[in-house]
Amino acid sequence: MIRELVFFGGATYLVIALVQWLQNQTVRGETVVLAAALMALSLVHRASNEERLKRLETAGLWLAVALFVGYALAKAGGYA
């Protein structure tokens, strides 16, 4: 059930990103990157191997932590 919800949540955000692209043509690059990331993240939960899924989820978690730390450092340094 959770895998299906993640997939449909990703699909919903993908539709939202595409609508934003249609409304504002200047966000085309961001939309393409977001769409690719959402598709990849949504399909990760379709993995049949539980050990591989756990490693991917852990890597994703640490990537999110690293991005937050990077943003905080950039904000503190006056770059963001």
Coordinates of N, CA, C and O in Angstrom, one line a residue:
M1 N 0.8 -1.2 0.0 CA 0.0 0.0 0.0 C 0.9 1.3 0.0 O 0.6 2.2 -0.7
I2 N 2.0 1.2 0.8 CA 2.8 2.4 0.9 C 3.5 2.6 -0.5 O 3.6 3.8 -0.9
R3 N 3.9 1.6 -1.1 CA 4.6 1.7 -2.4 C 3.6 2.4 -3.4 O 4.1 3.2 -4.2
E4 N 2.4 2.0 -3.4 CA 1.4 2.6 -4.4 C 1.2 4.1 -4.0 O 1.1 4.9 -4.9
L5 N 1.1 4.4 -2.8 CA 0.9 5.8 -2.4 C 2.1 6.7 -2.8 O 1.9 7.8 -3.2
V6 N 3.3 6.1 -2.6 CA 4.5 6.9 -3.0 C 4.5 7.1 -4.5 O 4.8 8.2 -5.0
F7 N 4.1 6.1 -5.3 CA 4.1 6.2 -6.7 C 3.0 7.2 -7.2 O 3.3 8.1 -8.0
F8 N 1.8 7.2 -6.6 CA 0.8 8.1 -7.0 C 1.1 9.5 -6.5 O 0.7 10.5 -7.1
G9 N 1.8 9.7 -5.3 CA 2.2 11.0 -4.9 C 3.2 11.6 -5.8 O 3.1 12.8 -6.2
G10 N 4.2 10.8 -6.3 CA 5.1 11.2 -7.3 C 4.4 11.6 -8.6 O 4.8 12.6 -9.2
A11 N 3.5 10.9 -9.0 CA 2.7 11.2 -10.2 C 2.0 12.5 -10.1 O 1.9 13.3 -11.0
T12 N 1.4 12.7 -8.9 CA 0.7 14.0 -8.6 C 1.6 15.2 -8.7 O 1.3 16.2 -9.3
Y13 N 2.8 15.1 -8.0 CA 3.7 16.2 -8.1 C 4.3 16.4 -9.5 O 4.6 17.5 -9.9
L14 N 4.4 15.3 -10.3 CA 4.8 15.4 -11.7 C 3.8 16.2 -12.5 O 4.1 17.1 -13.2
V15 N 2.5 16.0 -12.3 CA 1.4 16.7 -12.9 C 1.5 18.2 -12.5 O 1.4 19.1 -13.4
I16 N 1.7 18.5 -11.2 CA 1.8 19.8 -10.8 C 3.0 20.5 -11.4 O 2.9 21.7 -11.9
A17 N 4.1 19.9 -11.5 CA 5.3 20.5 -12.2 C 5.0 20.8 -13.6 O 5.4 21.8 -14.1
L18 N 4.4 19.9 -14.3 CA 4.1 20.1 -15.7 C 3.1 21.2 -15.9 O 3.2 22.0 -16.9
V19 N 2.1 21.4 -15.0 CA 1.2 22.5 -15.1 C 1.9 23.8 -14.9 O 1.7 24.8 -15.6
Q20 N 2.9 23.8 -13.9 CA 3.7 25.0 -13.7 C 4.5 25.4 -14.9 O 4.7 26.5 -15.3
W21 N 5.0 24.4 -15.6 CA 5.8 24.6 -16.8 C 4.9 25.2 -17.9 O 5.3 26.2 -18.6
L22 N 3.7 24.7 -18.0 CA 2.8 25.3 -19.0 C 2.4 26.7 -18.7 O 2.2 27.6 -19.6
Q23 N 2.3 27.0 -17.4 CA 1.9 28.4 -17.0 C 3.1 29.4 -17.1 O 2.9 30.6 -17.3
N24 N 4.3 28.9 -16.9 CA 5.4 29.7 -16.8 C 6.6 29.0 -17.5 O 7.2 28.2 -17.0
Q25 N 6.8 29.4 -18.8 CA 7.8 28.8 -19.6 C 9.3 28.9 -19.1 O 10.1 28.2 -19.5
T26 N 9.5 29.8 -18.2 CA 10.9 30.1 -17.7 C 11.4 29.0 -16.8 O 12.5 29.0 -16.4
V27 N 10.5 28.1 -16.3 CA 10.9 27.1 -15.3 C 11.1 25.7 -16.0 O 11.0 24.7 -15.4
R28 N 11.3 25.8 -17.3 CA 11.4 24.5 -18.1 C 12.5 23.6 -17.6 O 12.3 22.4 -17.4
G29 N 13.7 24.2 -17.4 CA 14.8 23.3 -16.9 C 14.5 22.7 -15.5 O 14.8 21.5 -15.3
E30 N 14.0 23.5 -14.6 CA 13.7 23.0 -13.3 C 12.6 21.9 -13.4 O 12.6 20.9 -12.6
T31 N 11.7 22.1 -14.3 CA 10.6 21.1 -14.4 C 11.1 19.8 -14.9 O 10.8 18.7 -14.4
V32 N 12.0 19.8 -15.9 CA 12.6 18.6 -16.4 C 13.4 17.9 -15.3 O 13.3 16.6 -15.2
V33 N 14.2 18.6 -14.6 CA 15.0 18.0 -13.5 C 14.1 17.4 -12.4 O 14.3 16.3 -12.0
L34 N 13.1 18.2 -12.0 CA 12.1 17.7 -11.0 C 11.4 16.5 -11.5 O 11.2 15.5 -10.8
A35 N 10.9 16.5 -12.8 CA 10.2 15.3 -13.3 C 11.1 14.1 -13.3 O 10.6 13.0 -12.9
A36 N 12.3 14.2 -13.7 CA 13.2 13.1 -13.7 C 13.4 12.5 -12.3 O 13.4 11.3 -12.1
A37 N 13.7 13.5 -11.4 CA 13.9 13.0 -10.0 C 12.7 12.4 -9.4 O 12.8 11.3 -8.7
L38 N 11.5 12.9 -9.7 CA 10.3 12.3 -9.1 C 10.0 11.0 -9.7 O 9.6 10.0 -9.0
M39 N 10.3 10.8 -11.0 CA 10.1 9.5 -11.6 C 11.0 8.5 -11.0 O 10.6 7.3 -10.7
A40 N 12.3 8.9 -10.9 CA 13.3 7.9 -10.3 C 13.0 7.6 -8.9 O 13.0 6.4 -8.5
L41 N 12.6 8.6 -8.1 CA 12.3 8.3 -6.7 C 11.0 7.5 -6.5 O 10.9 6.6 -5.6
S42 N 10.1 7.7 -7.3 CA 8.8 7.0 -7.2 C 9.0 5.5 -7.7 O 8.4 4.6 -7.1
L43 N 9.9 5.3 -8.6 CA 10.1 3.9 -9.1 C 11.1 3.1 -8.2 O 11.1 1.9 -8.3
V44 N 11.8 3.8 -7.3 CA 12.7 3.1 -6.4 C 11.9 2.2 -5.5 O 12.4 1.1 -5.2
H45 N 10.8 2.6 -5.1 CA 10.0 1.7 -4.2 C 9.3 0.5 -4.9 O 8.7 -0.3 -4.3
R46 N 9.5 0.4 -6.2 CA 9.1 -0.7 -7.0 C 10.1 -1.9 -6.9 O 9.9 -2.9 -7.5
A47 N 11.3 -1.6 -6.3 CA 12.3 -2.6 -6.3 C 11.8 -3.9 -5.5 O 11.2 -3.8 -4.5
S48 N 12.1 -5.0 -6.1 CA 11.7 -6.3 -5.5 C 12.7 -6.7 -4.4 O 12.3 -7.4 -3.5
N49 N 13.9 -6.3 -4.5 CA 14.9 -6.7 -3.5 C 14.9 -5.8 -2.3 O 15.2 -4.6 -2.4
E50 N 14.5 -6.3 -1.2 CA 14.4 -5.4 0.0 C 15.7 -4.8 0.5 O 15.7 -3.7 1.0
E51 N 16.8 -5.6 0.4 CA 18.1 -5.1 0.8 C 18.5 -3.9 -0.1 O 19.0 -2.9 0.4
R52 N 18.3 -4.0 -1.4 CA 18.6 -2.9 -2.3 C 17.7 -1.7 -2.0 O 18.2 -0.6 -2.1
L53 N 16.5 -1.9 -1.8 CA 15.6 -0.8 -1.5 C 16.0 -0.1 -0.2 O 16.0 1.1 -0.1
K54 N 16.4 -0.9 0.8 CA 16.9 -0.3 2.1 C 18.2 0.6 1.8 O 18.3 1.7 2.3
R55 N 19.1 0.1 1.0 CA 20.3 0.9 0.7 C 19.9 2.1 -0.1 O 20.5 3.2 0.2
L56 N 19.0 2.1 -1.0 CA 18.6 3.2 -1.8 C 17.9 4.3 -0.9 O 18.1 5.5 -1.0
E57 N 17.0 3.8 0.0 CA 16.4 4.7 0.9 C 17.4 5.4 1.9 O 17.3 6.6 2.1
T58 N 18.4 4.6 2.3 CA 19.4 5.2 3.2 C 20.2 6.2 2.5 O 20.5 7.3 3.0
A59 N 20.6 5.9 1.2 CA 21.3 6.9 0.4 C 20.5 8.1 0.2 O 21.0 9.3 0.2
G60 N 19.2 8.0 -0.1 CA 18.4 9.1 -0.3 C 18.2 10.0 0.9 O 18.2 11.2 0.9
L61 N 18.2 9.3 2.1 CA 18.1 10.1 3.3 C 19.3 10.9 3.6 O 19.3 12.1 3.9
W62 N 20.5 10.3 3.4 CA 21.8 11.0 3.6 C 22.0 12.1 2.5 O 22.5 13.1 2.8
L63 N 21.5 11.9 1.3 CA 21.5 12.9 0.3 C 20.7 14.1 0.7 O 21.1 15.3 0.6
A64 N 19.5 13.9 1.3 CA 18.6 15.0 1.8 C 19.3 15.7 2.9 O 19.3 17.0 2.9
V65 N 19.9 15.0 3.8 CA 20.6 15.6 4.9 C 21.8 16.5 4.4 O 22.0 17.7 4.8
A66 N 22.5 16.0 3.4 CA 23.7 16.7 2.9 C 23.2 18.0 2.1 O 23.8 19.0 2.2
L67 N 22.0 17.9 1.4 CA 21.5 19.1 0.8 C 21.1 20.1 1.8 O 21.3 21.3 1.5
F68 N 20.5 19.7 2.9 CA 20.1 20.7 3.9 C 21.3 21.3 4.5 O 21.3 22.6 4.7
V69 N 22.3 20.6 4.8 CA 23.6 21.1 5.3 C 24.2 22.1 4.3 O 24.6 23.2 4.7
G70 N 24.2 21.7 3.1 CA 24.8 22.5 2.0 C 24.1 23.9 1.9 O 24.6 24.9 1.8
Y71 N 22.7 23.8 2.0 CA 21.9 25.0 1.9 C 22.2 25.9 3.1 O 22.3 27.1 3.0
A72 N 22.3 25.3 4.3 CA 22.5 26.1 5.5 C 23.9 26.7 5.4 O 24.0 27.9 5.8
L73 N 24.9 26.0 4.9 CA 26.2 26.7 4.8 C 26.2 27.8 3.8 O 26.8 28.8 3.9
A74 N 25.5 27.5 2.7 CA 25.4 28.6 1.6 C 24.6 29.8 2.2 O 25.0 31.0 1.9
K75 N 23.6 29.6 2.9 CA 22.8 30.7 3.5 C 23.7 31.4 4.5 O 23.7 32.7 4.6
A76 N 24.4 30.7 5.4 CA 25.3 31.4 6.3 C 26.4 32.1 5.7 O 26.8 33.2 6.2
G77 N 26.9 31.7 4.5 CA 27.9 32.4 3.8 C 27.4 33.5 2.9 O 28.2 34.2 2.3
G78 N 26.1 33.7 2.9 CA 25.6 34.8 2.1 C 25.4 34.4 0.6 O 25.1 35.3 -0.2
Y79 N 25.4 33.1 0.2 CA 25.2 32.7 -1.2 C 23.8 32.4 -1.5 O 23.5 32.3 -2.7
A80 N 23.0 32.2 -0.6 CA 21.6 31.8 -0.9 C 20.6 32.8 -0.3 O 20.8 33.5 0.6

